[in-house]
Amino acid sequence: MRISVIGLGRLGLVHAAALASLGHTVVGVEANTQRVRKILDGTLEMHEPGLVELVRTALTDGTLDVTGEPSAARGACAHFLTVGTPELAPNEGFDPSYLENALRSLVPSLQPGDLVIGKSTVPPGTAAALAAQLHRESPGAELAWNPEFLAEGTAVRDTLAPHRLIYGVSSLEAARLLDEVYAPILDRGTQRVITDLATAELVKLATNAFLATKISFINTIAQLAATSGADALQTAQLLGADPRIGASHLNPGLGYGGGCLPKDTRGLAHYAQHAGAIEAAQFFTQVDTINAAQRQHIAEWVIAQLSGRQDSQVAILGASFKAETDDIRESPSIALAHALMSAGLRVRIADPVVTASRGEDSRLEFVRTAEEAMREADVTLVATAWPEYRRLNPAALLPMVRRPLIVDTRHCLDSEDWRNASWDYRSMFNLSLH
Ligand code: UGA
């Protein structure tokens, strides 16, 4: 099938390349010409495991074409909208204008019977408004909503082997067309659910808000563990071992970041507020507040530890919001760095893939390796669970630092190894002052 994908960011490019690998002929349309050039060169702007290979293969095979020209979508019968839905302003809800403009640019290429499929995360009612826009501008085409659940770092795998496919549709023809698109995935027995537009929209937003809630929940429990003498990590593990709860998104630590969980939780709070669901709005706002407090707690602790010492140096290991991505949107690590710098501390931040050009703050010193960041450090904070940090050699690092104090906010190090090598190893929930 010939398919178009409008918007080649972190969601759209993975989707386009994955559909090409399933045997479709895909044209990706992207307004950012520099991004188009990079994709065609096979040098992607983003770090996403397996994606470069998938894109290069599809380009070489001719199953994927990438262009800035919206009219290239003509001739496709399924058109995926994968543009962003950023916040209008903090706590002001989602900006639908990228979706509206993408649809408008697509309309001249549409033919009767074409299906336009939204994949972006939106509040309920967005798809109905876009369907009305489509009905006015191209009456023969139809709109469906097919939310995406891929996570960064595992995006290729998640797209090619999703837990389930959700079709928000207004007709059986639309569902049949989506079945054709996803035939190789459905043939493997993947569950697919047919529902209406609003349910498809809400289930995606609710999924992200639920994952955020789980993280904030376990972080409050971990705080209680710290004050009661209970083991925070074991408590989390035992909670997660209950199949009714599940272990995913139950690791306590620095809290969630990224382009999705924070924005979507605030977006749901905003939506609830406007729907008159005041308790729901307060609930999701509180999830967000608890999340922000995690980094504040640790920043205050570090500042208290270093108070009165001139030229204190902090090493932060990991800049991205989680491992296996170069994405620093709402990264807890960067927020922590800013809080420490505001208190006058010097911060050096290491990341295996994030470089200074991605870090928007020129005062923040970016380095590649943990060793570079830890030179003369008074405190080392592990903020992102990159696998290379698990492999660090604590004995070899000891002579490099001014003070062998390490705080593992992601609980990814072997605490015994570090303690045996004479480090003062602290978990995020064992930070008493002394
Ligand atoms: C999230 C969802 O997991 C995806 O299903 C969804 O499709 C995506 O948003 C999206 O809407 O595009 P992602 O933001 O890539 O995916 O990352 P997650 O793995 O969910 O992690 C989010 C944040 O929570 C990270 O900062 C991570 O470090 C943190 N986290 C995660 C924890 O603090 N504890 C955990 O137990 C798990």
CSV table of C-alpha atoms and ligand atoms in Angstrom, one decimal:
chain,number,residue,atom,x,y,z
A,1,MET,CA,0.0,0.0,0.0
A,2,ARG,CA,1.1,3.6,-0.7
A,3,ILE,CA,1.2,5.5,2.6
A,4,SER,CA,2.2,9.1,3.5
A,5,VAL,CA,3.5,10.2,6.9
A,6,ILE,CA,3.3,13.9,7.7
A,7,GLY,CA,5.9,15.0,10.2
A,8,LEU,CA,9.2,13.2,10.6
A,9,GLY,CA,10.1,13.8,14.2
A,10,ARG,CA,10.8,11.1,16.8
A,11,LEU,CA,7.4,9.6,16.2
A,12,GLY,CA,6.9,10.1,12.5
A,13,LEU,CA,10.3,8.9,11.3
A,14,VAL,CA,10.1,5.7,13.2
A,15,HIS,CA,6.6,5.1,12.0
A,16,ALA,CA,7.5,5.8,8.3
A,17,ALA,CA,10.6,3.6,8.4
A,18,ALA,CA,8.7,0.8,10.2
A,19,LEU,CA,5.8,0.8,7.7
A,20,ALA,CA,8.4,0.7,4.9
A,21,SER,CA,10.0,-2.3,6.5
A,22,LEU,CA,6.6,-4.0,6.6
A,23,GLY,CA,6.4,-3.9,2.8
A,24,HIS,CA,4.6,-0.6,2.2
A,25,THR,CA,5.7,2.2,-0.1
A,26,VAL,CA,6.0,5.2,2.2
A,27,VAL,CA,6.5,8.9,1.5
A,28,GLY,CA,7.5,11.0,4.5
A,29,VAL,CA,6.8,14.7,4.4
A,30,GLU,CA,8.7,17.0,6.7
A,31,ALA,CA,8.6,20.8,6.6
A,32,ASN,CA,12.1,21.2,8.2
A,33,THR,CA,14.4,21.0,5.2
A,34,GLN,CA,17.5,20.5,7.3
A,35,ARG,CA,15.9,17.4,8.8
A,36,VAL,CA,14.9,16.1,5.4
A,37,ARG,CA,18.5,16.5,4.2
A,38,LYS,CA,19.9,14.7,7.3
A,39,ILE,CA,17.4,11.8,6.8
A,40,LEU,CA,18.3,11.5,3.1
A,41,ASP,CA,22.0,11.5,4.1
A,42,GLY,CA,21.3,8.8,6.6
A,43,THR,CA,22.7,10.9,9.4
A,44,LEU,CA,19.8,11.3,11.7
A,45,GLU,CA,19.3,14.2,14.2
A,46,MET,CA,18.3,11.9,16.9
A,47,HIS,CA,19.8,8.9,18.8
A,48,GLU,CA,17.3,6.0,18.6
A,49,PRO,CA,18.6,2.4,18.6
A,50,GLY,CA,18.0,0.6,15.4
A,51,LEU,CA,16.5,3.6,13.6
A,52,VAL,CA,19.4,4.6,11.3
A,53,GLU,CA,19.7,1.1,10.0
A,54,LEU,CA,15.9,0.9,9.4
A,55,VAL,CA,15.9,4.3,7.6
A,56,ARG,CA,19.0,3.6,5.5
A,57,THR,CA,17.6,0.2,4.4
A,58,ALA,CA,14.2,1.6,3.4
A,59,LEU,CA,15.9,4.5,1.5
A,60,THR,CA,18.2,2.1,-0.4
A,61,ASP,CA,15.3,-0.3,-1.2
A,62,GLY,CA,13.2,2.6,-2.4
A,63,THR,CA,10.4,1.8,0.0
A,64,LEU,CA,10.8,5.1,1.8
A,65,ASP,CA,11.1,8.5,0.2
A,66,VAL,CA,11.5,11.7,2.2
A,67,THR,CA,10.6,15.2,1.0
A,68,GLY,CA,9.6,18.7,2.1
A,69,GLU,CA,6.9,18.8,-0.6
A,70,PRO,CA,3.4,18.1,0.7
A,71,SER,CA,2.0,17.2,-2.7
A,72,ALA,CA,4.2,14.0,-2.6
A,73,ALA,CA,1.4,12.6,-0.5
A,74,ARG,CA,-0.9,12.4,-3.5
A,75,GLY,CA,-1.6,8.8,-4.6
A,76,ALA,CA,-1.3,7.4,-1.1
A,77,CYS,CA,-4.6,6.1,0.4
A,78,ALA,CA,-3.5,6.2,4.1
A,79,HIS,CA,-2.1,9.4,5.5
A,80,PHE,CA,-0.6,9.5,9.0
A,81,LEU,CA,-0.4,12.8,10.9
A,82,THR,CA,2.6,12.5,13.2
A,83,VAL,CA,3.3,16.2,14.0
A,84,GLY,CA,3.9,17.4,17.6
A,85,THR,CA,1.3,18.7,20.0
A,86,PRO,CA,3.4,21.0,22.3
A,87,GLU,CA,2.0,22.9,25.2
A,88,LEU,CA,0.6,26.3,24.2
A,89,ALA,CA,2.4,27.6,27.3
A,90,PRO,CA,3.1,25.8,30.7
A,91,ASN,CA,-0.2,24.5,32.0
A,92,GLU,CA,-2.1,26.0,29.1
A,93,GLY,CA,-3.0,22.7,27.3
A,94,PHE,CA,-2.1,21.4,23.9
A,95,ASP,CA,-1.5,23.4,20.8
A,96,PRO,CA,-3.5,21.8,18.0
A,97,SER,CA,-2.2,24.2,15.3
A,98,TYR,CA,0.5,21.8,14.0
A,99,LEU,CA,-2.1,19.2,13.4
A,100,GLU,CA,-4.5,21.7,11.8
A,101,ASN,CA,-1.8,23.0,9.5
A,102,ALA,CA,-0.6,19.5,8.6
A,103,LEU,CA,-4.2,18.5,7.7
A,104,ARG,CA,-4.6,21.7,5.6
A,105,SER,CA,-1.3,21.0,3.7
A,106,LEU,CA,-2.5,17.5,3.0
A,107,VAL,CA,-6.0,18.4,1.7
A,108,PRO,CA,-5.0,19.2,-1.9
A,109,SER,CA,-3.5,15.7,-2.2
A,110,LEU,CA,-6.5,13.8,-0.9
A,111,GLN,CA,-8.9,11.8,-2.9
A,112,PRO,CA,-12.3,10.4,-2.1
A,113,GLY,CA,-11.9,7.3,0.0
A,114,ASP,CA,-8.5,8.3,1.5
A,115,LEU,CA,-8.1,7.8,5.3
A,116,VAL,CA,-6.2,10.4,7.4
A,117,ILE,CA,-5.0,8.9,10.6
A,118,GLY,CA,-3.9,10.9,13.6
A,119,LYS,CA,-1.2,9.4,15.8
A,120,SER,CA,-0.3,12.5,18.0
A,121,THR,CA,-1.3,12.7,21.7
A,122,VAL,CA,-4.3,15.0,22.0
A,123,PRO,CA,-7.1,15.7,24.4
A,124,PRO,CA,-10.6,14.2,23.5
A,125,GLY,CA,-12.4,16.4,21.0
A,126,THR,CA,-9.4,17.2,18.9
A,127,ALA,CA,-10.0,14.5,16.4
A,128,ALA,CA,-13.7,15.4,16.1
A,129,ALA,CA,-12.7,19.0,15.4
A,130,LEU,CA,-10.1,17.8,12.8
A,131,ALA,CA,-12.8,15.5,11.3
A,132,ALA,CA,-15.1,18.5,10.9
A,133,GLN,CA,-12.2,20.5,9.2
A,134,LEU,CA,-11.6,17.5,6.9
A,135,HIS,CA,-15.3,17.2,6.1
A,136,ARG,CA,-15.4,20.9,5.1
A,137,GLU,CA,-12.2,20.8,3.0
A,138,SER,CA,-12.2,17.3,1.5
A,139,PRO,CA,-15.6,15.7,2.0
A,140,GLY,CA,-14.7,12.3,0.5
A,141,ALA,CA,-11.9,11.6,2.9
A,142,GLU,CA,-12.3,10.2,6.5
A,143,LEU,CA,-10.4,10.8,9.7
A,144,ALA,CA,-9.3,8.1,12.2
A,145,TRP,CA,-7.2,8.1,15.4
A,146,ASN,CA,-4.6,5.5,16.0
A,147,PRO,CA,-2.6,6.5,19.1
A,148,GLU,CA,1.1,5.5,19.4
A,149,PHE,CA,2.6,3.9,22.5
A,150,LEU,CA,6.2,3.7,21.5
A,151,ALA,CA,8.8,4.8,24.2
A,152,GLU,CA,12.1,6.5,23.2
A,153,GLY,CA,15.0,4.1,23.3
A,154,THR,CA,12.8,1.2,22.3
A,155,ALA,CA,10.8,3.0,19.6
A,156,VAL,CA,11.6,0.7,16.7
A,157,ARG,CA,10.8,-2.5,18.7
A,158,ASP,CA,7.6,-0.9,20.1
A,159,THR,CA,6.4,0.1,16.7
A,160,LEU,CA,7.0,-3.2,15.0
A,161,ALA,CA,5.8,-5.3,18.0
A,162,PRO,CA,3.2,-3.1,19.8
A,163,HIS,CA,1.3,-4.5,22.8
A,164,ARG,CA,-1.9,-3.6,21.0
A,165,LEU,CA,-3.3,-1.5,18.2
A,166,ILE,CA,-6.2,0.9,18.9
A,167,TYR,CA,-8.3,2.2,16.1
A,168,GLY,CA,-10.6,5.2,16.8
A,169,VAL,CA,-12.8,5.0,13.7
A,170,SER,CA,-16.1,6.2,12.4
A,171,SER,CA,-16.6,3.4,9.8
A,172,LEU,CA,-15.8,-0.2,9.3
A,173,GLU,CA,-14.0,0.8,6.0
A,174,ALA,CA,-11.5,2.8,8.0
A,175,ALA,CA,-10.9,-0.2,10.3
A,176,ARG,CA,-10.4,-2.5,7.3
A,177,LEU,CA,-7.8,-0.1,5.8
A,178,LEU,CA,-5.9,0.1,9.0
A,179,ASP,CA,-6.0,-3.8,9.1
A,180,GLU,CA,-4.3,-3.7,5.7
A,181,VAL,CA,-1.6,-1.2,7.0
A,182,TYR,CA,-0.8,-3.4,10.0
A,183,ALA,CA,-1.4,-6.8,8.4
A,184,PRO,CA,2.1,-8.2,9.2
A,185,ILE,CA,1.8,-7.2,12.8
A,186,LEU,CA,-1.8,-8.4,13.2
A,187,ASP,CA,-0.8,-11.8,11.6
A,188,ARG,CA,1.4,-12.3,14.6
A,189,GLY,CA,-1.7,-12.3,16.8
A,190,THR,CA,-1.4,-8.7,18.1
A,191,GLN,CA,-4.5,-7.5,19.8
A,192,ARG,CA,-6.4,-4.8,18.0
A,193,VAL,CA,-9.4,-2.9,19.4
A,194,ILE,CA,-11.9,-0.8,17.5
A,195,THR,CA,-13.4,2.2,19.3
A,196,ASP,CA,-14.5,5.7,18.7
A,197,LEU,CA,-12.3,8.8,18.2
A,198,ALA,CA,-12.7,10.2,21.8
A,199,THR,CA,-11.8,6.9,23.5
A,200,ALA,CA,-8.7,6.4,21.3
A,201,GLU,CA,-7.6,10.0,22.2
A,202,LEU,CA,-8.3,9.6,25.9
A,203,VAL,CA,-6.7,6.1,26.3
A,204,LYS,CA,-3.4,7.5,25.1
A,205,LEU,CA,-3.4,10.5,27.4
A,206,ALA,CA,-4.6,8.4,30.3
A,207,THR,CA,-1.9,5.8,29.7
A,208,ASN,CA,0.8,8.5,30.0
A,209,ALA,CA,-0.9,10.1,33.0
A,210,PHE,CA,-1.1,6.7,34.7
A,211,LEU,CA,2.6,6.0,34.1
A,212,ALA,CA,3.4,9.4,35.5
A,213,THR,CA,1.1,8.7,38.5
A,214,LYS,CA,2.8,5.4,39.2
A,215,ILE,CA,6.2,7.1,39.2
A,216,SER,CA,5.0,9.9,41.5
A,217,PHE,CA,3.2,7.4,43.7
A,218,ILE,CA,6.3,5.2,44.2
A,219,ASN,CA,8.4,8.4,44.9
A,220,THR,CA,6.1,9.3,47.7
A,221,ILE,CA,6.3,5.8,49.1
A,222,ALA,CA,10.0,5.9,48.8
A,223,GLN,CA,10.1,9.1,50.8
A,224,LEU,CA,8.0,7.4,53.5
A,225,ALA,CA,10.4,4.4,53.4
A,226,ALA,CA,13.3,6.8,54.0
A,227,THR,CA,11.6,8.3,57.1
A,228,SER,CA,10.4,5.0,58.5
A,229,GLY,CA,13.5,2.9,58.1
A,230,ALA,CA,12.0,0.7,55.4
A,231,ASP,CA,13.9,-0.2,52.3
A,232,ALA,CA,12.6,2.0,49.5
A,233,LEU,CA,13.8,-0.2,46.7
A,234,GLN,CA,12.6,-3.4,48.1
A,235,THR,CA,9.3,-1.9,48.9
A,236,ALA,CA,9.0,-0.8,45.2
A,237,GLN,CA,10.0,-4.3,44.0
A,238,LEU,CA,7.5,-6.0,46.3
A,239,LEU,CA,4.7,-3.7,45.2
A,240,GLY,CA,5.6,-4.3,41.5
A,241,ALA,CA,5.6,-8.1,42.1
A,242,ASP,CA,1.8,-7.9,42.7
A,243,PRO,CA,0.4,-8.7,39.3
A,244,ARG,CA,-2.5,-6.3,39.9
A,245,ILE,CA,0.0,-3.5,40.2
A,246,GLY,CA,2.9,-4.5,37.8
A,247,ALA,CA,6.6,-3.6,38.0
A,248,SER,CA,6.8,-1.1,35.1
A,249,HIS,CA,7.3,2.6,36.0
A,250,LEU,CA,7.7,1.7,39.6
A,251,ASN,CA,11.4,2.6,40.0
A,252,PRO,CA,11.7,5.4,42.5
A,253,GLY,CA,14.2,8.2,41.8
A,254,LEU,CA,14.7,11.5,40.2
A,255,GLY,CA,11.2,11.5,38.6
A,256,TYR,CA,10.0,11.5,35.1
A,257,GLY,CA,11.0,13.8,32.2
A,258,GLY,CA,10.8,13.8,28.4
A,259,GLY,CA,8.5,15.2,25.8
A,260,CYS,CA,5.5,13.2,26.9
A,261,LEU,CA,4.8,12.3,30.5
A,262,PRO,CA,5.2,15.8,31.9
A,263,LYS,CA,3.4,17.5,29.1
A,264,ASP,CA,0.6,15.0,29.0
A,265,THR,CA,0.0,15.0,32.7
A,266,ARG,CA,-0.3,18.8,32.8
A,267,GLY,CA,-2.4,18.6,29.6
A,268,LEU,CA,-4.8,16.2,31.2
A,269,ALA,CA,-5.0,18.5,34.3
A,270,HIS,CA,-5.8,21.4,32.0
A,271,TYR,CA,-8.4,19.4,30.1
A,272,ALA,CA,-10.0,18.3,33.4
A,273,GLN,CA,-10.1,21.9,34.7
A,274,HIS,CA,-11.9,23.1,31.6
A,275,ALA,CA,-14.3,20.1,31.7
A,276,GLY,CA,-15.2,21.2,35.2
A,277,ALA,CA,-13.7,18.0,36.8
A,278,ILE,CA,-11.9,20.0,39.5
A,279,GLU,CA,-10.8,17.0,41.6
A,280,ALA,CA,-9.3,15.3,38.5
A,281,ALA,CA,-7.5,18.5,37.7
A,282,GLN,CA,-6.1,18.7,41.2
A,283,PHE,CA,-5.1,15.1,41.2
A,284,PHE,CA,-3.0,15.4,38.0
A,285,THR,CA,-1.5,18.7,39.1
A,286,GLN,CA,-0.4,17.0,42.3
A,287,VAL,CA,1.3,14.2,40.3
A,288,ASP,CA,3.3,16.9,38.5
A,289,THR,CA,4.1,18.7,41.7
A,290,ILE,CA,5.4,15.6,43.4
A,291,ASN,CA,7.5,15.0,40.3
A,292,ALA,CA,9.1,18.4,40.4
A,293,ALA,CA,9.8,18.1,44.1
A,294,GLN,CA,12.0,15.0,43.6
A,295,ARG,CA,14.8,17.1,41.9
A,296,GLN,CA,14.3,19.9,44.3
A,297,HIS,CA,14.9,17.6,47.3
A,298,ILE,CA,18.1,16.3,45.9
A,299,ALA,CA,19.3,19.8,44.9
A,300,GLU,CA,18.7,21.1,48.4
A,301,TRP,CA,20.6,18.1,49.9
A,302,VAL,CA,23.6,18.7,47.7
A,303,ILE,CA,23.6,22.4,48.4
A,304,ALA,CA,23.5,21.7,52.1
A,305,GLN,CA,26.3,19.2,51.8
A,306,LEU,CA,28.6,21.7,50.0
A,307,SER,CA,27.6,24.8,51.9
A,308,GLY,CA,30.4,27.1,52.8
A,309,ARG,CA,32.9,25.3,50.5
A,310,GLN,CA,34.4,27.5,47.8
A,311,ASP,CA,34.6,26.2,44.3
A,312,SER,CA,32.5,23.2,44.9
A,313,GLN,CA,32.3,21.0,41.8
A,314,VAL,CA,29.3,18.7,41.1
A,315,ALA,CA,29.5,15.9,38.5
A,316,ILE,CA,26.2,14.8,37.0
A,317,LEU,CA,26.3,11.6,35.1
A,318,GLY,CA,23.6,11.6,32.4
A,319,ALA,CA,21.9,14.5,30.7
A,320,SER,CA,19.1,12.8,28.7
A,321,PHE,CA,15.8,12.3,30.3
A,322,LYS,CA,16.4,8.5,30.2
A,323,ALA,CA,19.0,6.1,28.8
A,324,GLU,CA,19.3,5.3,25.1
A,325,THR,CA,18.1,8.6,23.9
A,326,ASP,CA,19.6,12.1,23.3
A,327,ASP,CA,16.4,13.8,24.2
A,328,ILE,CA,16.8,16.4,27.0
A,329,ARG,CA,13.2,17.7,26.9
A,330,GLU,CA,12.2,18.3,30.5
A,331,SER,CA,15.2,16.2,31.6
A,332,PRO,CA,15.3,15.9,35.4
A,333,SER,CA,19.0,15.9,35.1
A,334,ILE,CA,19.2,19.2,33.4
A,335,ALA,CA,16.7,20.7,35.8
A,336,LEU,CA,18.8,19.5,38.7
A,337,ALA,CA,21.9,21.0,37.1
A,338,HIS,CA,20.2,24.4,36.8
A,339,ALA,CA,19.0,24.3,40.4
A,340,LEU,CA,22.6,23.6,41.5
A,341,MET,CA,24.1,26.3,39.3
A,342,SER,CA,21.6,28.8,40.6
A,343,ALA,CA,23.0,28.1,44.1
A,344,GLY,CA,26.5,29.0,42.8
A,345,LEU,CA,27.8,25.5,42.4
A,346,ARG,CA,29.9,24.5,39.4
A,347,VAL,CA,28.4,21.6,37.4
A,348,ARG,CA,29.9,19.4,34.8
A,349,ILE,CA,27.5,17.1,33.1
A,350,ALA,CA,28.5,13.9,31.2
A,351,ASP,CA,26.4,12.1,28.6
A,352,PRO,CA,27.4,9.5,26.0
A,353,VAL,CA,25.2,11.0,23.3
A,354,VAL,CA,24.0,14.5,24.4
A,355,THR,CA,26.4,17.1,23.4
A,356,ALA,CA,26.7,20.8,24.3
A,357,SER,CA,24.9,21.9,21.1
A,358,ARG,CA,21.8,20.1,22.4
A,359,GLY,CA,22.1,21.5,25.9
A,360,GLU,CA,20.5,24.9,25.5
A,361,ASP,CA,22.4,26.5,28.5
A,362,SER,CA,25.9,27.6,27.6
A,363,ARG,CA,26.8,27.9,31.3
A,364,LEU,CA,26.5,24.2,31.6
A,365,GLU,CA,29.7,22.3,30.9
A,366,PHE,CA,29.0,19.2,28.8
A,367,VAL,CA,31.6,16.4,28.6
A,368,ARG,CA,31.5,12.9,27.1
A,369,THR,CA,32.7,10.6,29.8
A,370,ALA,CA,32.0,10.1,33.5
A,371,GLU,CA,35.7,10.4,34.1
A,372,GLU,CA,35.9,13.9,32.7
A,373,ALA,CA,32.9,15.0,34.7
A,374,MET,CA,34.2,13.5,37.9
A,375,ARG,CA,37.6,15.3,37.9
A,376,GLU,CA,37.9,17.1,41.2
A,377,ALA,CA,34.2,16.6,42.0
A,378,ASP,CA,32.9,17.0,45.5
A,379,VAL,CA,29.7,15.2,44.7
A,380,THR,CA,28.8,12.8,41.9
A,381,LEU,CA,25.1,12.4,41.0
A,382,VAL,CA,24.0,9.6,38.7
A,383,ALA,CA,21.0,11.1,37.0
A,384,THR,CA,20.4,8.8,33.9
A,385,ALA,CA,20.8,5.0,34.0
A,386,TRP,CA,23.1,4.7,31.0
A,387,PRO,CA,24.5,1.2,30.9
A,388,GLU,CA,28.1,2.5,30.8
A,389,TYR,CA,27.7,3.9,34.3
A,390,ARG,CA,27.0,0.5,35.6
A,391,ARG,CA,30.4,-0.6,34.3
A,392,LEU,CA,32.4,2.3,35.9
A,393,ASN,CA,35.3,1.2,38.0
A,394,PRO,CA,34.9,2.8,41.5
A,395,ALA,CA,38.4,2.1,42.6
A,396,ALA,CA,39.9,3.7,39.5
A,397,LEU,CA,37.7,6.8,39.9
A,398,LEU,CA,38.6,7.3,43.6
A,399,PRO,CA,41.8,9.3,43.1
A,400,MET,CA,40.1,11.6,40.6
A,401,VAL,CA,37.5,13.1,42.9
A,402,ARG,CA,37.9,15.6,45.7
A,403,ARG,CA,35.4,13.7,47.8
A,404,PRO,CA,34.2,10.2,47.2
A,405,LEU,CA,30.5,10.9,47.6
A,406,ILE,CA,28.1,9.4,45.0
A,407,VAL,CA,24.3,9.7,44.9
A,408,ASP,CA,22.6,7.1,42.7
A,409,THR,CA,19.3,8.7,41.8
A,410,ARG,CA,18.4,5.9,39.4
A,411,HIS,CA,19.6,3.0,41.5
A,412,CYS,CA,21.6,1.6,38.7
A,413,LEU,CA,25.0,1.1,40.4
A,414,ASP,CA,26.1,-1.9,42.4
A,415,SER,CA,26.1,-0.2,45.9
A,416,GLU,CA,28.4,-3.0,47.4
A,417,ASP,CA,31.1,-2.4,44.7
A,418,TRP,CA,31.2,1.3,45.4
A,419,ARG,CA,31.2,0.9,49.2
A,420,ASN,CA,33.9,-1.7,49.0
A,421,ALA,CA,36.0,0.8,47.1
A,422,SER,CA,35.7,3.3,49.9
A,423,TRP,CA,33.0,5.5,48.3
A,424,ASP,CA,30.2,7.1,50.4
A,425,TYR,CA,27.4,5.6,48.2
A,426,ARG,CA,23.9,7.0,48.8
A,427,SER,CA,20.7,5.9,47.2
A,428,MET,CA,18.3,8.8,46.5
A,429,PHE,CA,16.3,7.7,49.6
A,430,ASN,CA,19.2,7.5,52.0
A,431,LEU,CA,20.4,11.1,52.1
A,432,SER,CA,20.6,11.9,55.8
A,433,LEU,CA,23.0,14.8,56.5
A,434,HIS,CA,26.3,14.0,58.2
B,1,UGA,C1,6.3,7.5,27.3
B,1,UGA,C2,5.4,6.3,27.3
B,1,UGA,O1,6.0,5.3,28.1
B,1,UGA,C3,5.1,5.7,25.9
B,1,UGA,O2,4.2,4.6,26.0
B,1,UGA,C4,4.5,6.9,25.1
B,1,UGA,O3,4.2,6.4,23.8
B,1,UGA,C5,5.5,8.0,25.0
B,1,UGA,O4,5.7,8.5,26.4
B,1,UGA,C6,4.8,9.1,24.2
B,1,UGA,O5,3.8,9.6,24.5
B,1,UGA,O6,5.4,9.4,23.1
B,1,UGA,P1,8.9,7.9,27.1
B,1,UGA,O7,8.6,9.3,27.4
B,1,UGA,O8,9.8,7.6,25.9
B,1,UGA,O9,7.5,7.1,26.7
B,1,UGA,O10,9.6,7.2,28.3
B,1,UGA,P2,9.2,6.3,29.6
B,1,UGA,O11,10.0,5.1,29.5
B,1,UGA,O12,7.8,6.2,29.8
B,1,UGA,O13,9.9,7.1,30.8
B,1,UGA,C7,9.5,8.5,31.1
B,1,UGA,C8,10.2,9.0,32.2
B,1,UGA,O14,9.9,8.3,33.4
B,1,UGA,C9,11.8,8.9,32.1
B,1,UGA,O15,12.3,10.2,32.6
B,1,UGA,C10,12.1,7.8,33.1
B,1,UGA,O16,13.4,7.9,33.6
B,1,UGA,C11,11.1,7.9,34.1
B,1,UGA,N1,10.8,6.7,34.9
B,1,UGA,C12,10.4,5.6,34.2
B,1,UGA,C13,11.0,6.6,36.2
B,1,UGA,O17,11.4,7.6,36.9
B,1,UGA,N2,10.7,5.5,36.9
B,1,UGA,C14,10.2,4.4,36.2
B,1,UGA,O18,10.0,3.3,36.9
B,1,UGA,C15,10.1,4.5,34.8
